[in-house]
Short mmCIF file of C-alpha atoms in Angstrom, two decimals:
data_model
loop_
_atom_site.label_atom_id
_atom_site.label_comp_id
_atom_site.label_asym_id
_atom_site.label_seq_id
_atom_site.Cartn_x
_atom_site.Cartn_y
_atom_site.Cartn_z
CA UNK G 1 69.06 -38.26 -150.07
CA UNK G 2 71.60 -38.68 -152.79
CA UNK G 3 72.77 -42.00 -151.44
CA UNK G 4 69.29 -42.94 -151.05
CA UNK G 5 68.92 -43.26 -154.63
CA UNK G 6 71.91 -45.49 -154.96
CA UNK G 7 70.93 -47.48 -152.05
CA UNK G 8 67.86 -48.34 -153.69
CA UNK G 9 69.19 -49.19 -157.29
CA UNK G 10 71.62 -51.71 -155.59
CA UNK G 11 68.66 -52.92 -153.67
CA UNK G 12 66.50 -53.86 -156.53
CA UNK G 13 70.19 -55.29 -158.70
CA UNK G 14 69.88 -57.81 -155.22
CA UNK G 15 66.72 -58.35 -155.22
CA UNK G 16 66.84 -59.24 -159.13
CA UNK G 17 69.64 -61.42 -158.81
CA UNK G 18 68.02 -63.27 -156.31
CA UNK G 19 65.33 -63.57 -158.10
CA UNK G 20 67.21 -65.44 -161.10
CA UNK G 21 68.83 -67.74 -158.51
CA UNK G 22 65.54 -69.72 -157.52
CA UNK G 23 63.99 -68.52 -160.93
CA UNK G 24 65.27 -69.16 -164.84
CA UNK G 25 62.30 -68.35 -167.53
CA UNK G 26 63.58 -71.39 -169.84
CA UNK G 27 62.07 -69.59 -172.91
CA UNK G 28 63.69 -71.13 -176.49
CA UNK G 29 66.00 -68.45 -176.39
CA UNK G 30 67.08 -68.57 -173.39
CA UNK G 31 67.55 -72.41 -173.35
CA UNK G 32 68.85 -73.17 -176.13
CA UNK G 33 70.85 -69.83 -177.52
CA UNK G 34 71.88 -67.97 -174.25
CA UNK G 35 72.39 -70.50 -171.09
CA UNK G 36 73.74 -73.16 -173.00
CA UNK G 37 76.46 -71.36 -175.50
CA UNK G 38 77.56 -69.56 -171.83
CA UNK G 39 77.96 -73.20 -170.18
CA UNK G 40 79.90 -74.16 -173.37
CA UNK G 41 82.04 -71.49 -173.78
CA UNK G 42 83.09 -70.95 -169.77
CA UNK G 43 83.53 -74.60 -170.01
CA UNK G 44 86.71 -73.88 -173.11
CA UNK G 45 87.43 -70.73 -170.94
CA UNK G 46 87.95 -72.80 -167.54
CA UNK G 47 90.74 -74.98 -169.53
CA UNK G 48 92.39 -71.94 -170.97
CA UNK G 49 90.87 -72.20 -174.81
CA UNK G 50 88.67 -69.56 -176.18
CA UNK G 51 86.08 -71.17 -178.53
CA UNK G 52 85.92 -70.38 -181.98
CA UNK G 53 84.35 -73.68 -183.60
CA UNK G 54 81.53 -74.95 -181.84
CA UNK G 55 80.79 -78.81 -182.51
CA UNK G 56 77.57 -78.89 -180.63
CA UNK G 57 75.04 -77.45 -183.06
CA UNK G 58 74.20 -79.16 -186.55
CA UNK G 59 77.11 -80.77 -187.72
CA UNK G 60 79.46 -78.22 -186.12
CA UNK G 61 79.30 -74.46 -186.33
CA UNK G 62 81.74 -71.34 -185.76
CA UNK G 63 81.00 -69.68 -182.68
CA UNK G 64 83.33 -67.05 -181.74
CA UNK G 65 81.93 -64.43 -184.22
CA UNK G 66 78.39 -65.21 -183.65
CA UNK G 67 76.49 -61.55 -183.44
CA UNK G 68 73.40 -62.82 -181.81
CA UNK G 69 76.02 -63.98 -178.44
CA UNK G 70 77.89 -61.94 -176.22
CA UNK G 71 80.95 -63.95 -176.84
CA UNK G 72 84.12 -61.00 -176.08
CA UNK G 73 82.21 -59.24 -172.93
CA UNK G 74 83.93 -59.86 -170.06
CA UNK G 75 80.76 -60.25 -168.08
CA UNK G 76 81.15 -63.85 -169.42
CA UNK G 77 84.16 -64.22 -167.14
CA UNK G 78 81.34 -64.60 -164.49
CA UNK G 79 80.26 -67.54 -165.73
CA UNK G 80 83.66 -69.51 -164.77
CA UNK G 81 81.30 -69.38 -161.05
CA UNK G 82 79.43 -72.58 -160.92
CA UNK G 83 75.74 -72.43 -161.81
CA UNK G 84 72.65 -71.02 -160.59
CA UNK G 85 75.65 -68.80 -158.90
CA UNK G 86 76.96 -67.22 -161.81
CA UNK G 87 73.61 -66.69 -163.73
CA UNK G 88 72.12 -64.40 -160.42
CA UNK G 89 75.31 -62.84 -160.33
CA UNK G 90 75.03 -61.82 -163.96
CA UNK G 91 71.66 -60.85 -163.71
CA UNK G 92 72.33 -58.54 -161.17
CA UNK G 93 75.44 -57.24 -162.67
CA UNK G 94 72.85 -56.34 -165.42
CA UNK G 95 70.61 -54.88 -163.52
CA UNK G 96 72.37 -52.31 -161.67
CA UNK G 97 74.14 -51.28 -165.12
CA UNK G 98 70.77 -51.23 -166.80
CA UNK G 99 69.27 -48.82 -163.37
CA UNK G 100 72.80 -47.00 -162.85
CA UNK G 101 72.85 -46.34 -166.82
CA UNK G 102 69.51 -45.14 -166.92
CA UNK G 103 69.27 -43.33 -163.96
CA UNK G 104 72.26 -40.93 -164.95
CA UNK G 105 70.69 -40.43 -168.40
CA UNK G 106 67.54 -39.55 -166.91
CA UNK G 107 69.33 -37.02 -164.15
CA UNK G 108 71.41 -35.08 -166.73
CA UNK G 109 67.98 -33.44 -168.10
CA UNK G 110 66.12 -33.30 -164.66
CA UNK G 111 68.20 -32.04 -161.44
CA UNK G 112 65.16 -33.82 -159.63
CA UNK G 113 67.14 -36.83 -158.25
CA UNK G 114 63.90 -38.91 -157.10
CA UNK G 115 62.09 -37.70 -160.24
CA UNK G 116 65.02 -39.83 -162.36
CA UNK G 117 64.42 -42.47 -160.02
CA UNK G 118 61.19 -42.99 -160.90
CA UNK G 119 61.42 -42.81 -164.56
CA UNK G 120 64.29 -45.42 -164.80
CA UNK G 121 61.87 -47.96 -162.41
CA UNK G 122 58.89 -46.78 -165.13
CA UNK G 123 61.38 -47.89 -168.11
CA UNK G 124 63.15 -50.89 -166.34
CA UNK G 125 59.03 -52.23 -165.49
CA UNK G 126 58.43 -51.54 -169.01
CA UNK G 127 59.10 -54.18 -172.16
CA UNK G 128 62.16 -52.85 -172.41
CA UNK G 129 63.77 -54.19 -169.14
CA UNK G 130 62.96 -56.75 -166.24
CA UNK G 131 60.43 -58.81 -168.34
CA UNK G 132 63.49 -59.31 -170.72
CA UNK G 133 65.68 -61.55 -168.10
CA UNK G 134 63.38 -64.10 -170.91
CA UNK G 135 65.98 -63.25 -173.63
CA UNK G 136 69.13 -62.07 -171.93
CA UNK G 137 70.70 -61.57 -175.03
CA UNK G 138 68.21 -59.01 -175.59
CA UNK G 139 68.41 -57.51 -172.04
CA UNK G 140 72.04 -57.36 -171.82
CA UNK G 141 72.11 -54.92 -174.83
CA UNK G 142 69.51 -52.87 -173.44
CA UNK G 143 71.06 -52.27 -170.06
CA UNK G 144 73.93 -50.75 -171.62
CA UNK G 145 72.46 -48.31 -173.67
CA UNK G 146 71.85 -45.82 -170.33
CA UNK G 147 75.13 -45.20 -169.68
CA UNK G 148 76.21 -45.60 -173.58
CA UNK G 149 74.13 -42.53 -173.72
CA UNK G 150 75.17 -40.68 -170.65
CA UNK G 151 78.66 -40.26 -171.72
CA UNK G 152 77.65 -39.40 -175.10
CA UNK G 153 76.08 -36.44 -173.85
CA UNK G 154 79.10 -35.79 -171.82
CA UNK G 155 81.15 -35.85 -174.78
CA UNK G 156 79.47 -32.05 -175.17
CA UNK G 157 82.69 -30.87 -172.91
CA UNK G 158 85.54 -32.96 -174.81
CA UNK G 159 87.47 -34.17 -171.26
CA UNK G 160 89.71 -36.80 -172.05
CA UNK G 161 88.15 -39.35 -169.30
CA UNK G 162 85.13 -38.28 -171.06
CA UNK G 163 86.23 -39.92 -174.28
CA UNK G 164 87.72 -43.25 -172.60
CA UNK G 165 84.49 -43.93 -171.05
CA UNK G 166 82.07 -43.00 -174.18
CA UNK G 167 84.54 -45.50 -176.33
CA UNK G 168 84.24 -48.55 -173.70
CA UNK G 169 80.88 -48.18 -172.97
CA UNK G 170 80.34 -47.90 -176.98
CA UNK G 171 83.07 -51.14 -177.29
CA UNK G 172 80.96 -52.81 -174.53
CA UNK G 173 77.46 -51.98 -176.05
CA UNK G 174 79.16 -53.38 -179.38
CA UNK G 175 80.23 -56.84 -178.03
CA UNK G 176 76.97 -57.44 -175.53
CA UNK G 177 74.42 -59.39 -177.38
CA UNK G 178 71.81 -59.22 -180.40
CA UNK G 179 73.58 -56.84 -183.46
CA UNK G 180 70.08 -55.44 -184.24
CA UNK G 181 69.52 -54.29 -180.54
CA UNK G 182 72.98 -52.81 -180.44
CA UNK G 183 71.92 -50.79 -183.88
CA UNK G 184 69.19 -49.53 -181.89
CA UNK G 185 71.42 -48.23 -179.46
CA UNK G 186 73.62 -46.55 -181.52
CA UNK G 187 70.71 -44.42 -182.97
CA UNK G 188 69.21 -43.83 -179.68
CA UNK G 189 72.90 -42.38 -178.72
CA UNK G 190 72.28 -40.19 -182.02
CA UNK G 191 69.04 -39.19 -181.14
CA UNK G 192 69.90 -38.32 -177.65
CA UNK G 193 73.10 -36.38 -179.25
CA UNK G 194 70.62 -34.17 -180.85
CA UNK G 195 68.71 -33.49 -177.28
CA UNK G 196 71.79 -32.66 -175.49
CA UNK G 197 73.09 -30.62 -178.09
CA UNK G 198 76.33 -31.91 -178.75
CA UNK G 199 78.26 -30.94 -181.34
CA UNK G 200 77.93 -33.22 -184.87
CA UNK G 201 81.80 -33.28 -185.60
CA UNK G 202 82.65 -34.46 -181.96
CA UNK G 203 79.39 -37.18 -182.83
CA UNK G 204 80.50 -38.10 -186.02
CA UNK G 205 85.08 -38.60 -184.73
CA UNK G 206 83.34 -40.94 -181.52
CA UNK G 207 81.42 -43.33 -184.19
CA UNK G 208 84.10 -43.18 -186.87
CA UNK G 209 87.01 -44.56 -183.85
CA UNK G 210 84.19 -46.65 -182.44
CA UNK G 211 83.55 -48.63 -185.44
CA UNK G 212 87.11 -48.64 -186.33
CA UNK G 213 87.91 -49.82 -183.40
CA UNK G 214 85.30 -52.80 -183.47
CA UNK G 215 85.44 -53.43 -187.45
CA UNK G 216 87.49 -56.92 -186.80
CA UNK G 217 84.42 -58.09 -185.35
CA UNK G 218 81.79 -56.89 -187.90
CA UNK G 219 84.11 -58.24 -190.51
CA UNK G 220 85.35 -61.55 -188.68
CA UNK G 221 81.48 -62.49 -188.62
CA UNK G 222 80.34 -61.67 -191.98
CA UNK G 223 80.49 -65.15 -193.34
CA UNK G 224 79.02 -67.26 -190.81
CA UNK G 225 76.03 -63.97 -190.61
CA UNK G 226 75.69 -64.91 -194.28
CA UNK G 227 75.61 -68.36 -194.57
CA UNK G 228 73.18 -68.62 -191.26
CA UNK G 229 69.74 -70.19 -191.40
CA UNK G 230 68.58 -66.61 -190.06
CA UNK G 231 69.70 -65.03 -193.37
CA UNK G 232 68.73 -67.82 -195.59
CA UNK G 233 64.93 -68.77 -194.32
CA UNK G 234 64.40 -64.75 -194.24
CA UNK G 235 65.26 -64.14 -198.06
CA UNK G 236 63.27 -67.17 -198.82
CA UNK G 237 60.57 -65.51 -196.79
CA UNK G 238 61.53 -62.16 -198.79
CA UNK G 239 60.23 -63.52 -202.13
CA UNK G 240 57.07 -65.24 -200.91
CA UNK G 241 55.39 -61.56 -200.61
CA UNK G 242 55.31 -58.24 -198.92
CA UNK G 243 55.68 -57.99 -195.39
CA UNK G 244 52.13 -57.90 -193.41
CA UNK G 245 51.29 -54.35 -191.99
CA UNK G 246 51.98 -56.06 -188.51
CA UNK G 247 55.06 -56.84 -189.38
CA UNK G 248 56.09 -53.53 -189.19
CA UNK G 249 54.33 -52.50 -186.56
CA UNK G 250 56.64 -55.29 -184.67
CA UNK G 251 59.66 -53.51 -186.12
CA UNK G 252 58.95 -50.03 -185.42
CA UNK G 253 57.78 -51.14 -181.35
CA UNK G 254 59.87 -54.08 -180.84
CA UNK G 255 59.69 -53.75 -177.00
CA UNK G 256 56.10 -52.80 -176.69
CA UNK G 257 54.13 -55.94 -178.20
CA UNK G 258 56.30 -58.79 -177.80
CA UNK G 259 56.59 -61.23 -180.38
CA UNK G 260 54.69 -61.36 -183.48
CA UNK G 261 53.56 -64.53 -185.11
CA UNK G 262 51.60 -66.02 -188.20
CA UNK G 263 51.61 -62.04 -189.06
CA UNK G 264 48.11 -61.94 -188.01
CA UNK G 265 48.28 -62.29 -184.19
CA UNK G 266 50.36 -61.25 -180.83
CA UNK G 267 51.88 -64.10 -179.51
CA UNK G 268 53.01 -63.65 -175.93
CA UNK G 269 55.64 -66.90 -173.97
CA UNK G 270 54.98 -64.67 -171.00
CA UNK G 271 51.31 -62.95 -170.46
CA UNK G 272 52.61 -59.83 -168.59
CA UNK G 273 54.78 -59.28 -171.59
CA UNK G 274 51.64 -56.96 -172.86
CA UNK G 275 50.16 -55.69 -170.06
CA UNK G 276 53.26 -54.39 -167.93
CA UNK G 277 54.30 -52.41 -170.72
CA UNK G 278 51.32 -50.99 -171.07
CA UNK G 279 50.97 -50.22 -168.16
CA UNK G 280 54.24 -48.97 -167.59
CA UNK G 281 53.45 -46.31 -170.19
CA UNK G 282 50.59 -44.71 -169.06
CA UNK G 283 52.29 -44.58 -165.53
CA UNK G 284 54.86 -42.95 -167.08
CA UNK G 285 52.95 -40.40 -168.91
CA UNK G 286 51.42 -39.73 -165.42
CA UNK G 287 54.37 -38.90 -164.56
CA UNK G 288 55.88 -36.86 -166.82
CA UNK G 289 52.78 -34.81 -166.88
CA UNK G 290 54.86 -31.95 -165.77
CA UNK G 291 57.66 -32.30 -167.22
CA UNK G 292 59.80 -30.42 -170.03
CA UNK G 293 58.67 -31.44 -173.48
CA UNK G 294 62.73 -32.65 -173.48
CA UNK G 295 62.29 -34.97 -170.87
CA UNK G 296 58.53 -36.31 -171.93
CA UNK G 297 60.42 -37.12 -175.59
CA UNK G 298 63.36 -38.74 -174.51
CA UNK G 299 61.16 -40.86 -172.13
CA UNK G 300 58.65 -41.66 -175.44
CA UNK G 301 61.83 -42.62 -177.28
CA UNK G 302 63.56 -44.84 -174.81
CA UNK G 303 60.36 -46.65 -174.67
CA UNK G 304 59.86 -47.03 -178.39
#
């Protein structure tokens, strides 16, 4: 029954990748931010240059320190496979780390293997996973957060292997995508620290060698994060008055809702991009009807 599990998890990662082979949601973001800075960079790669200027966008921009791309995770490496080949391959690559991840998290707090099975399917359904292949930049980060978390908890015994794997799944959550997704991962790890009861000093030595480990980046991409028309056009919108109530609602749920626009109304590039995770919840409540007051919070946050 144990392989079972697996069996199906690699199942679905197929299925998903097969999916993306004869299907590409060509959102904005995915067009013009995620596909095409891949093309151009495994493009540099396949001649042996690593890209740090790109003269493609505007009148030329840097590139290599761009937090919103996944520019130093190896999964890019994939992309040296010619195209719609190395796009499947990469969404299934995600997948199975996103189910893997998640199922692992969800087992440490439930011996029920099947049980863990079918929260990780509730949570991949939800906003927070397969609806996201729209924005892989988004769903890259969130597929690493299950086992980002899994070997924080493990952290609780202080093994050495214990410690290599929290640090490069921390070092690979770092460098996967969208900086303000990976922040959320970092405080779900804390959060989830606090549910598996692991001690605060052992928390607080893995996120002081994490981030020194990783501060090159942060500080290698200060200036073009400062100077970019992200930063600018929001301080402009900063001073033209306070941020709409829905506005934070967006911030506080950004998987739930979607996309918020006009700060009056839900905009949705995909219609199921409401209703799944909707529904998603309330089959996941059903559920966890039973289940520890642990588990049925950790579920509620993962979703948040």
């Amino acid at each position: 029954m144990k392989h079972f599990h697996w069996l199906v998890i690699l199942l679905i990662s197929l299925i998903t990748s097969i999916f993306s082979f004869f299907f590409v949601h060509f959102t904005s973001d995915n067009v013009m931010l995620f596909t095409a800075t891949r093309f151009f960079q495994s493009y540099w790669m396949s001649k042996g240059v690593f890209p740090f200027f790109s003269p493609n966008m505007y009148a030329g921009i840097p590139y290599a320190f761009d937090m919103g791309l996944p520019n130093f995770h190896p999964f890019n490496l994939l992309f040296l496979i010619p195209y719609p080949y190395s796009y499947a391959i990469f969404v299934g690559c995600l997948t199975l780390l996103f189910l893997s991840g998640f199922y692992k998290l969800f087992h440490h707090f439930s011996e029920d293997r099947t049980y863990s099975l079918f929260l990780t399917f509730v949570l991949f359904f939800s906003g927070s996973g397969f609806i996201r292949l729209a924005n892989p930049t988004v769903y890259a980060t969130v597929a690493h957060m299950g086992w980002f978390a899994y070997f924080l908890l493990k952290l609780h015994k202080g093994l050495k292997k214990d410690w290599f794997f929290a640090i490069l799944t921390g070092i690979l959550l770092t460098f996967s995508g969208q900086i303000p997704i990976v922040i959320f991962g970092y405080i779900l790890g804390l959060i989830i620290c606090v549910f598996g009861k692991v001690p605060w000093k052992k928390v607080a030595i893995y996120y002081g060698v994490l981030f020194i480990l990783t501060s090159w980046y942060f500080i290698l991409s200060i200036p073009l994060n400062i100077t970019s028309t992200r930063m600018t056009t929001s301080g402009l919108y900063q001073s033209v008055g306070n941020l709409h109530p829905l506005h934070i609602i967006a911030y506080l749920f950004p998987y739930m809702f979607g996309e918020l626009r006009s700060g009056s109304r839900w905009f949705m590039d995909i219609p199921y991009q409401t209703y799944l995770p909707i529904l998603s919840v309330l089959f996941g409540l059903i559920v966890m009807w039973k289940s520890s007051l642990k588990i049925k919070a950790l579920f509620i946050i993962l979703f948040l």
